[in-house]
Amino acid sequence: MAFGIDFGGTGIKGAPVDLDQGDFAAERVRIKTPGKSTPEAIAEVFVELLGQFPDSDGPVGVTVPGVVRHGVVHSAANIDGSWIGTDADRLFTEATGREVHVVNDADAAGLAEVRYGAAAGRQGLVMLTTLGTGIGSALLYDGVLVPNSELGHLEIDGHVAEHRAANSARERDDLSWEKWAGRLTTYYRTLERLFSPDLFLVGGGVSKDFAEFGPLIDIDTEIIPATLLNKAGVVGAALYAAESAGI
Ligand code: BGC
């Protein structure tokens, strides 16, 4: 058993996770993300959240929408700039009194999908992309994660890819599914050319609408929706924490 926390721009979700099943072991709790989401403010929310599960023990995994190397956050494209340089593993471990391990949000989702979800048992190079406020990416080769791939920040035709092709860009520019799928085709064709993956997984909230836009993405590689949907972050974070703790 481990605990997973998914830290996002609008909500912070947490639940104990049954690592045999890859599912929540108790009902998930969601707390609104505070307006100024500095690491210290978020640490207080984690303390409150964990306080609602007095019986939970074991390591705690936390997703962060930025680069994380050895527990230290190194980028903050869509979060408060004060995260950069923060030793989040240490800060959250001290604040909560639990062993906390922080992981990039897309990497957590990728770990969960390869262990329990759409890519379970798939060999070769699996690339997960999450289409949300930004674009997150996870690279997994034979189930092993290569962390912090950050492929939402690829520059394509003079644009940062996530500024053109994230779900937030679809909403901002009021794009039809067809128009958005055109931008996604450009994006995934670039990834195809660079990585020759065996499988693309599409995650993020909008993956529930995959039937609307997925078949319109014109690429050669198999592309399928992720299946853990909004559980992927919490489950993947818990899995990452357990592995980091050597469980
Ligand atoms: C960040 C990534 C993150 C992605 C999805 C990007 O802007 O740089 O670290 O995985 O957004 O949240």
PDB file of C-alpha atoms and ligand atoms in Angstrom:
ATOM      1  CA  MET A   1       0.000   0.000   0.000  1.00  0.00           C
ATOM      2  CA  ALA A   2       1.169   3.522  -0.825  1.00  0.00           C
ATOM      3  CA  PHE A   3      -0.512   6.917  -1.004  1.00  0.00           C
ATOM      4  CA  GLY A   4      -0.799   8.951  -4.218  1.00  0.00           C
ATOM      5  CA  ILE A   5      -1.320  12.696  -4.598  1.00  0.00           C
ATOM      6  CA  ASP A   6      -2.006  14.369  -7.936  1.00  0.00           C
ATOM      7  CA  PHE A   7      -1.150  18.066  -7.788  1.00  0.00           C
ATOM      8  CA  GLY A   8      -2.858  19.941 -10.613  1.00  0.00           C
ATOM      9  CA  GLY A   9      -3.693  23.537 -11.452  1.00  0.00           C
ATOM     10  CA  THR A  10      -7.298  23.332 -10.246  1.00  0.00           C
ATOM     11  CA  GLY A  11      -7.405  20.435  -7.813  1.00  0.00           C
ATOM     12  CA  ILE A  12      -5.217  18.356  -5.517  1.00  0.00           C
ATOM     13  CA  LYS A  13      -6.429  14.758  -5.398  1.00  0.00           C
ATOM     14  CA  GLY A  14      -5.261  12.018  -3.108  1.00  0.00           C
ATOM     15  CA  ALA A  15      -6.062   8.430  -2.173  1.00  0.00           C
ATOM     16  CA  PRO A  16      -4.416   5.349  -0.717  1.00  0.00           C
ATOM     17  CA  VAL A  17      -3.633   2.976  -3.572  1.00  0.00           C
ATOM     18  CA  ASP A  18      -3.781  -0.790  -3.680  1.00  0.00           C
ATOM     19  CA  LEU A  19      -0.686  -1.579  -5.720  1.00  0.00           C
ATOM     20  CA  ASP A  20      -1.811  -5.124  -6.576  1.00  0.00           C
ATOM     21  CA  GLN A  21      -4.958  -3.813  -8.236  1.00  0.00           C
ATOM     22  CA  GLY A  22      -3.687  -0.433  -9.420  1.00  0.00           C
ATOM     23  CA  ASP A  23      -6.755   1.219  -7.964  1.00  0.00           C
ATOM     24  CA  PHE A  24      -7.865   3.396  -5.074  1.00  0.00           C
ATOM     25  CA  ALA A  25      -8.140   1.547  -1.765  1.00  0.00           C
ATOM     26  CA  ALA A  26     -10.504   4.188  -0.363  1.00  0.00           C
ATOM     27  CA  GLU A  27     -12.531   7.011  -1.812  1.00  0.00           C
ATOM     28  CA  ARG A  28     -10.391   9.787  -3.220  1.00  0.00           C
ATOM     29  CA  VAL A  29     -10.372  13.252  -1.628  1.00  0.00           C
ATOM     30  CA  ARG A  30     -10.106  16.416  -3.723  1.00  0.00           C
ATOM     31  CA  ILE A  31      -9.091  19.825  -2.368  1.00  0.00           C
ATOM     32  CA  LYS A  32      -9.127  22.994  -4.462  1.00  0.00           C
ATOM     33  CA  THR A  33      -5.629  24.197  -5.399  1.00  0.00           C
ATOM     34  CA  PRO A  34      -4.882  27.423  -3.489  1.00  0.00           C
ATOM     35  CA  GLY A  35      -4.690  30.628  -5.566  1.00  0.00           C
ATOM     36  CA  LYS A  36      -0.997  31.149  -5.008  1.00  0.00           C
ATOM     37  CA  SER A  37       0.312  27.629  -5.313  1.00  0.00           C
ATOM     38  CA  THR A  38       3.792  27.967  -3.838  1.00  0.00           C
ATOM     39  CA  PRO A  39       5.451  24.765  -2.569  1.00  0.00           C
ATOM     40  CA  GLU A  40       4.838  25.864   1.059  1.00  0.00           C
ATOM     41  CA  ALA A  41       1.109  26.494   0.430  1.00  0.00           C
ATOM     42  CA  ILE A  42       0.817  23.126  -1.305  1.00  0.00           C
ATOM     43  CA  ALA A  43       2.617  21.386   1.570  1.00  0.00           C
ATOM     44  CA  GLU A  44      -0.124  22.623   3.922  1.00  0.00           C
ATOM     45  CA  VAL A  45      -2.786  21.137   1.639  1.00  0.00           C
ATOM     46  CA  PHE A  46      -0.945  17.795   1.657  1.00  0.00           C
ATOM     47  CA  VAL A  47      -0.916  17.784   5.462  1.00  0.00           C
ATOM     48  CA  GLU A  48      -4.676  18.444   5.477  1.00  0.00           C
ATOM     49  CA  LEU A  49      -5.293  15.793   2.824  1.00  0.00           C
ATOM     50  CA  LEU A  50      -3.247  13.085   4.548  1.00  0.00           C
ATOM     51  CA  GLY A  51      -4.987  13.999   7.817  1.00  0.00           C
ATOM     52  CA  GLN A  52      -8.196  12.714   6.260  1.00  0.00           C
ATOM     53  CA  PHE A  53      -6.668   9.228   5.999  1.00  0.00           C
ATOM     54  CA  PRO A  54      -5.425   8.599   9.561  1.00  0.00           C
ATOM     55  CA  ASP A  55      -5.056   4.854   8.895  1.00  0.00           C
ATOM     56  CA  SER A  56      -2.903   5.201   5.786  1.00  0.00           C
ATOM     57  CA  ASP A  57       0.790   4.457   6.032  1.00  0.00           C
ATOM     58  CA  GLY A  58       3.654   3.755   3.645  1.00  0.00           C
ATOM     59  CA  PRO A  59       5.374   6.118   1.230  1.00  0.00           C
ATOM     60  CA  VAL A  60       3.615   9.003  -0.474  1.00  0.00           C
ATOM     61  CA  GLY A  61       4.031   9.834  -4.162  1.00  0.00           C
ATOM     62  CA  VAL A  62       3.279  13.304  -5.500  1.00  0.00           C
ATOM     63  CA  THR A  63       2.936  14.414  -9.124  1.00  0.00           C
ATOM     64  CA  VAL A  64       4.279  17.805 -10.192  1.00  0.00           C
ATOM     65  CA  PRO A  65       3.741  19.385 -13.644  1.00  0.00           C
ATOM     66  CA  GLY A  66       7.439  20.109 -14.145  1.00  0.00           C
ATOM     67  CA  VAL A  67      10.874  18.534 -14.453  1.00  0.00           C
ATOM     68  CA  VAL A  68      11.855  16.600 -11.309  1.00  0.00           C
ATOM     69  CA  ARG A  69      15.374  15.313 -10.803  1.00  0.00           C
ATOM     70  CA  HIS A  70      16.162  13.442  -7.602  1.00  0.00           C
ATOM     71  CA  GLY A  71      13.297  15.182  -5.806  1.00  0.00           C
ATOM     72  CA  VAL A  72      14.231  18.698  -6.921  1.00  0.00           C
ATOM     73  CA  VAL A  73      11.854  20.600  -9.244  1.00  0.00           C
ATOM     74  CA  HIS A  74      13.624  22.247 -12.198  1.00  0.00           C
ATOM     75  CA  SER A  75      10.872  23.814 -14.320  1.00  0.00           C
ATOM     76  CA  ALA A  76       7.534  25.551 -13.822  1.00  0.00           C
ATOM     77  CA  ALA A  77       5.828  26.201 -17.181  1.00  0.00           C
ATOM     78  CA  ASN A  78       2.295  26.232 -15.736  1.00  0.00           C
ATOM     79  CA  ILE A  79       2.883  26.579 -11.970  1.00  0.00           C
ATOM     80  CA  ASP A  80       4.277  29.211  -9.588  1.00  0.00           C
ATOM     81  CA  GLY A  81       7.889  30.077 -10.467  1.00  0.00           C
ATOM     82  CA  SER A  82       8.969  29.559  -6.846  1.00  0.00           C
ATOM     83  CA  TRP A  83       8.913  25.780  -7.470  1.00  0.00           C
ATOM     84  CA  ILE A  84      12.144  26.002  -9.453  1.00  0.00           C
ATOM     85  CA  GLY A  85      15.043  24.791  -7.304  1.00  0.00           C
ATOM     86  CA  THR A  86      12.750  23.479  -4.541  1.00  0.00           C
ATOM     87  CA  ASP A  87      13.803  20.184  -2.982  1.00  0.00           C
ATOM     88  CA  ALA A  88      10.214  18.978  -2.963  1.00  0.00           C
ATOM     89  CA  ASP A  89      11.010  15.499  -1.597  1.00  0.00           C
ATOM     90  CA  ARG A  90      12.593  17.091   1.460  1.00  0.00           C
ATOM     91  CA  LEU A  91      10.010  19.858   1.921  1.00  0.00           C
ATOM     92  CA  PHE A  92       7.042  17.480   1.764  1.00  0.00           C
ATOM     93  CA  THR A  93       8.746  14.766   3.828  1.00  0.00           C
ATOM     94  CA  GLU A  94       9.440  17.306   6.598  1.00  0.00           C
ATOM     95  CA  ALA A  95       5.948  18.843   6.390  1.00  0.00           C
ATOM     96  CA  THR A  96       4.023  15.562   6.455  1.00  0.00           C
ATOM     97  CA  GLY A  97       6.302  13.296   8.482  1.00  0.00           C
ATOM     98  CA  ARG A  98       5.916  10.668   5.724  1.00  0.00           C
ATOM     99  CA  GLU A  99       8.427   9.457   3.143  1.00  0.00           C
ATOM    100  CA  VAL A 100       7.500  11.544   0.093  1.00  0.00           C
ATOM    101  CA  HIS A 101       8.751  11.086  -3.493  1.00  0.00           C
ATOM    102  CA  VAL A 102       7.893  13.601  -6.183  1.00  0.00           C
ATOM    103  CA  VAL A 103       7.545  12.658  -9.875  1.00  0.00           C
ATOM    104  CA  ASN A 104       6.626  14.486 -13.092  1.00  0.00           C
ATOM    105  CA  ASP A 105       2.864  14.211 -13.734  1.00  0.00           C
ATOM    106  CA  ALA A 106       3.105  12.650 -17.201  1.00  0.00           C
ATOM    107  CA  ASP A 107       5.786  10.213 -16.033  1.00  0.00           C
ATOM    108  CA  ALA A 108       3.452   9.100 -13.228  1.00  0.00           C
ATOM    109  CA  ALA A 109       0.614   8.574 -15.715  1.00  0.00           C
ATOM    110  CA  GLY A 110       2.950   6.650 -18.026  1.00  0.00           C
ATOM    111  CA  LEU A 111       4.068   4.325 -15.223  1.00  0.00           C
ATOM    112  CA  ALA A 112       0.437   3.652 -14.283  1.00  0.00           C
ATOM    113  CA  GLU A 113      -0.686   2.963 -17.855  1.00  0.00           C
ATOM    114  CA  VAL A 114       2.184   0.584 -18.539  1.00  0.00           C
ATOM    115  CA  ARG A 115       1.621  -1.330 -15.297  1.00  0.00           C
ATOM    116  CA  TYR A 116      -2.170  -1.370 -15.083  1.00  0.00           C
ATOM    117  CA  GLY A 117      -3.746   0.392 -18.064  1.00  0.00           C
ATOM    118  CA  ALA A 118      -3.855   0.710 -21.841  1.00  0.00           C
ATOM    119  CA  ALA A 119      -0.210  -0.315 -22.353  1.00  0.00           C
ATOM    120  CA  ALA A 120      -0.047  -3.147 -19.810  1.00  0.00           C
ATOM    121  CA  GLY A 121       2.372  -5.770 -21.063  1.00  0.00           C
ATOM    122  CA  ARG A 122       3.396  -3.768 -24.153  1.00  0.00           C
ATOM    123  CA  GLN A 123       7.063  -4.034 -25.095  1.00  0.00           C
ATOM    124  CA  GLY A 124       9.191  -1.622 -27.095  1.00  0.00           C
ATOM    125  CA  LEU A 125       8.884   2.144 -27.021  1.00  0.00           C
ATOM    126  CA  VAL A 126       5.597   3.415 -25.610  1.00  0.00           C
ATOM    127  CA  MET A 127       5.080   7.186 -25.636  1.00  0.00           C
ATOM    128  CA  LEU A 128       2.345   8.677 -23.507  1.00  0.00           C
ATOM    129  CA  THR A 129       1.316  12.261 -24.105  1.00  0.00           C
ATOM    130  CA  THR A 130      -1.135  14.034 -21.816  1.00  0.00           C
ATOM    131  CA  LEU A 131      -3.168  16.741 -23.534  1.00  0.00           C
ATOM    132  CA  GLY A 132      -4.238  19.279 -20.905  1.00  0.00           C
ATOM    133  CA  THR A 133      -3.149  22.799 -19.968  1.00  0.00           C
ATOM    134  CA  GLY A 134       0.244  21.809 -21.356  1.00  0.00           C
ATOM    135  CA  ILE A 135       1.435  18.648 -23.059  1.00  0.00           C
ATOM    136  CA  GLY A 136       3.178  16.175 -20.806  1.00  0.00           C
ATOM    137  CA  SER A 137       5.136  13.212 -22.107  1.00  0.00           C
ATOM    138  CA  ALA A 138       6.403   9.906 -20.790  1.00  0.00           C
ATOM    139  CA  LEU A 139       8.816   7.581 -22.582  1.00  0.00           C
ATOM    140  CA  LEU A 140       8.781   3.934 -21.553  1.00  0.00           C
ATOM    141  CA  TYR A 141      10.974   1.286 -23.107  1.00  0.00           C
ATOM    142  CA  ASP A 142      10.012  -2.299 -22.246  1.00  0.00           C
ATOM    143  CA  GLY A 143       8.172  -0.807 -19.272  1.00  0.00           C
ATOM    144  CA  VAL A 144      11.153   1.178 -17.974  1.00  0.00           C
ATOM    145  CA  LEU A 145      10.672   4.923 -17.658  1.00  0.00           C
ATOM    146  CA  VAL A 146      13.114   7.462 -19.102  1.00  0.00           C
ATOM    147  CA  PRO A 147      12.023  10.440 -16.967  1.00  0.00           C
ATOM    148  CA  ASN A 148      11.525  14.122 -17.835  1.00  0.00           C
ATOM    149  CA  SER A 149      11.210  13.839 -21.597  1.00  0.00           C
ATOM    150  CA  GLU A 150       9.299  17.188 -21.765  1.00  0.00           C
ATOM    151  CA  LEU A 151       8.173  16.712 -25.355  1.00  0.00           C
ATOM    152  CA  GLY A 152       5.424  19.316 -25.002  1.00  0.00           C
ATOM    153  CA  HIS A 153       8.194  21.875 -25.286  1.00  0.00           C
ATOM    154  CA  LEU A 154       9.481  20.706 -28.679  1.00  0.00           C
ATOM    155  CA  GLU A 155       9.629  23.622 -31.068  1.00  0.00           C
ATOM    156  CA  ILE A 156       7.732  22.898 -34.274  1.00  0.00           C
ATOM    157  CA  ASP A 157       7.369  25.450 -37.106  1.00  0.00           C
ATOM    158  CA  GLY A 158       8.538  28.195 -34.739  1.00  0.00           C
ATOM    159  CA  HIS A 159       5.998  27.368 -32.010  1.00  0.00           C
ATOM    160  CA  VAL A 160       6.291  25.591 -28.671  1.00  0.00           C
ATOM    161  CA  ALA A 161       4.220  22.461 -29.345  1.00  0.00           C
ATOM    162  CA  GLU A 162       2.019  22.711 -26.240  1.00  0.00           C
ATOM    163  CA  HIS A 163       1.043  26.291 -27.086  1.00  0.00           C
ATOM    164  CA  ARG A 164      -0.480  24.999 -30.368  1.00  0.00           C
ATOM    165  CA  ALA A 165      -1.637  21.485 -29.629  1.00  0.00           C
ATOM    166  CA  ALA A 166      -2.541  21.166 -25.926  1.00  0.00           C
ATOM    167  CA  ASN A 167      -6.211  20.874 -25.038  1.00  0.00           C
ATOM    168  CA  SER A 168      -6.006  24.416 -23.645  1.00  0.00           C
ATOM    169  CA  ALA A 169      -5.033  25.619 -27.155  1.00  0.00           C
ATOM    170  CA  ARG A 170      -8.096  23.860 -28.619  1.00  0.00           C
ATOM    171  CA  GLU A 171     -10.290  25.669 -26.108  1.00  0.00           C
ATOM    172  CA  ARG A 172      -8.498  29.018 -26.419  1.00  0.00           C
ATOM    173  CA  ASP A 173      -8.687  29.037 -30.243  1.00  0.00           C
ATOM    174  CA  ASP A 174     -12.168  27.465 -30.268  1.00  0.00           C
ATOM    175  CA  LEU A 175     -10.993  24.702 -32.632  1.00  0.00           C
ATOM    176  CA  SER A 176     -13.272  22.033 -34.108  1.00  0.00           C
ATOM    177  CA  TRP A 177     -12.126  18.426 -33.497  1.00  0.00           C
ATOM    178  CA  GLU A 178     -10.987  18.326 -37.153  1.00  0.00           C
ATOM    179  CA  LYS A 179      -8.870  21.465 -36.854  1.00  0.00           C
ATOM    180  CA  TRP A 180      -7.335  20.315 -33.585  1.00  0.00           C
ATOM    181  CA  ALA A 181      -6.618  16.863 -35.051  1.00  0.00           C
ATOM    182  CA  GLY A 182      -4.701  18.673 -37.813  1.00  0.00           C
ATOM    183  CA  ARG A 183      -2.434  20.278 -35.217  1.00  0.00           C
ATOM    184  CA  LEU A 184      -2.095  16.952 -33.398  1.00  0.00           C
ATOM    185  CA  THR A 185      -1.109  15.274 -36.681  1.00  0.00           C
ATOM    186  CA  THR A 186       1.767  17.763 -37.043  1.00  0.00           C
ATOM    187  CA  TYR A 187       2.789  17.105 -33.454  1.00  0.00           C
ATOM    188  CA  TYR A 188       2.651  13.301 -33.535  1.00  0.00           C
ATOM    189  CA  ARG A 189       4.326  13.163 -36.972  1.00  0.00           C
ATOM    190  CA  THR A 190       7.261  15.053 -35.460  1.00  0.00           C
ATOM    191  CA  LEU A 191       7.451  12.581 -32.567  1.00  0.00           C
ATOM    192  CA  GLU A 192       7.217   9.697 -35.032  1.00  0.00           C
ATOM    193  CA  ARG A 193      10.107  11.039 -37.064  1.00  0.00           C
ATOM    194  CA  LEU A 194      12.302  11.565 -34.007  1.00  0.00           C
ATOM    195  CA  PHE A 195      11.531   8.420 -31.981  1.00  0.00           C
ATOM    196  CA  SER A 196       9.872   5.749 -34.171  1.00  0.00           C
ATOM    197  CA  PRO A 197       7.750   4.576 -31.228  1.00  0.00           C
ATOM    198  CA  ASP A 198       5.725   1.363 -31.174  1.00  0.00           C
ATOM    199  CA  LEU A 199       2.689   2.935 -29.555  1.00  0.00           C
ATOM    200  CA  PHE A 200       1.268   6.337 -28.652  1.00  0.00           C
ATOM    201  CA  LEU A 201      -1.052   6.691 -25.676  1.00  0.00           C
ATOM    202  CA  VAL A 202      -3.211   9.776 -25.320  1.00  0.00           C
ATOM    203  CA  GLY A 203      -3.944  10.821 -21.745  1.00  0.00           C
ATOM    204  CA  GLY A 204      -5.331  13.889 -20.004  1.00  0.00           C
ATOM    205  CA  GLY A 205      -8.984  14.702 -19.320  1.00  0.00           C
ATOM    206  CA  VAL A 206      -9.817  15.069 -23.017  1.00  0.00           C
ATOM    207  CA  SER A 207      -8.848  11.451 -23.708  1.00  0.00           C
ATOM    208  CA  LYS A 208     -12.444  10.569 -22.768  1.00  0.00           C
ATOM    209  CA  ASP A 209     -13.381  12.248 -26.097  1.00  0.00           C
ATOM    210  CA  PHE A 210     -10.767  10.272 -28.045  1.00  0.00           C
ATOM    211  CA  ALA A 211     -13.453   8.889 -30.401  1.00  0.00           C
ATOM    212  CA  GLU A 212     -14.056  12.467 -31.637  1.00  0.00           C
ATOM    213  CA  PHE A 213     -10.477  13.362 -32.541  1.00  0.00           C
ATOM    214  CA  GLY A 214      -8.298  10.212 -32.345  1.00  0.00           C
ATOM    215  CA  PRO A 215      -9.368   8.673 -35.681  1.00  0.00           C
ATOM    216  CA  LEU A 216      -8.671  12.042 -37.376  1.00  0.00           C
ATOM    217  CA  ILE A 217      -4.972  12.038 -36.375  1.00  0.00           C
ATOM    218  CA  ASP A 218      -3.193  11.004 -39.565  1.00  0.00           C
ATOM    219  CA  ILE A 219      -0.041   9.112 -38.560  1.00  0.00           C
ATOM    220  CA  ASP A 220       1.447   5.661 -39.185  1.00  0.00           C
ATOM    221  CA  THR A 221       1.925   4.578 -35.555  1.00  0.00           C
ATOM    222  CA  GLU A 222      -0.816   2.977 -33.484  1.00  0.00           C
ATOM    223  CA  ILE A 223      -2.430   5.596 -31.217  1.00  0.00           C
ATOM    224  CA  ILE A 224      -4.905   4.732 -28.458  1.00  0.00           C
ATOM    225  CA  PRO A 225      -6.479   6.463 -25.445  1.00  0.00           C
ATOM    226  CA  ALA A 226      -5.137   5.904 -21.951  1.00  0.00           C
ATOM    227  CA  THR A 227      -7.575   3.984 -19.783  1.00  0.00           C
ATOM    228  CA  LEU A 228      -6.921   5.044 -16.198  1.00  0.00           C
ATOM    229  CA  LEU A 229      -8.225   8.547 -17.010  1.00  0.00           C
ATOM    230  CA  ASN A 230      -8.266  10.765 -13.941  1.00  0.00           C
ATOM    231  CA  LYS A 231      -6.895   7.975 -11.731  1.00  0.00           C
ATOM    232  CA  ALA A 232      -3.577   7.774 -13.582  1.00  0.00           C
ATOM    233  CA  GLY A 233      -1.814  10.548 -11.621  1.00  0.00           C
ATOM    234  CA  VAL A 234      -2.710   9.266  -8.150  1.00  0.00           C
ATOM    235  CA  VAL A 235      -2.052   5.609  -9.009  1.00  0.00           C
ATOM    236  CA  GLY A 236       1.205   6.391 -10.842  1.00  0.00           C
ATOM    237  CA  ALA A 237       2.458   8.618  -8.016  1.00  0.00           C
ATOM    238  CA  ALA A 238       1.814   5.863  -5.464  1.00  0.00           C
ATOM    239  CA  LEU A 239       3.556   3.309  -7.672  1.00  0.00           C
ATOM    240  CA  TYR A 240       6.550   5.618  -8.099  1.00  0.00           C
ATOM    241  CA  ALA A 241       6.774   6.188  -4.336  1.00  0.00           C
ATOM    242  CA  ALA A 242       6.643   2.478  -3.613  1.00  0.00           C
ATOM    243  CA  GLU A 243       9.380   1.764  -6.163  1.00  0.00           C
ATOM    244  CA  SER A 244      11.518   4.629  -4.841  1.00  0.00           C
ATOM    245  CA  ALA A 245      11.086   3.324  -1.298  1.00  0.00           C
ATOM    246  CA  GLY A 246      12.177  -0.124  -2.473  1.00  0.00           C
ATOM    247  CA  ILE A 247       8.828  -1.814  -1.774  1.00  0.00           C
TER     248      ILE A 247
HETATM  249  C1  BGC B   1       5.472  20.747 -18.210  1.00  0.00           C
HETATM  250  C2  BGC B   1       5.615  19.260 -18.011  1.00  0.00           C
HETATM  251  C3  BGC B   1       4.272  18.657 -17.649  1.00  0.00           C
HETATM  252  C4  BGC B   1       3.224  19.047 -18.671  1.00  0.00           C
HETATM  253  C5  BGC B   1       1.846  18.533 -18.302  1.00  0.00           C
HETATM  254  C6  BGC B   1       4.400  21.013 -19.243  1.00  0.00           C
HETATM  255  O1  BGC B   1       4.252  22.386 -19.430  1.00  0.00           O
HETATM  256  O2  BGC B   1       6.690  21.307 -18.647  1.00  0.00           O
HETATM  257  O3  BGC B   1       6.556  18.983 -17.004  1.00  0.00           O
HETATM  258  O4  BGC B   1       4.398  17.256 -17.600  1.00  0.00           O
HETATM  259  O5  BGC B   1       3.172  20.447 -18.814  1.00  0.00           O
HETATM  260  O6  BGC B   1       1.405  19.038 -17.090  1.00  0.00           O
END
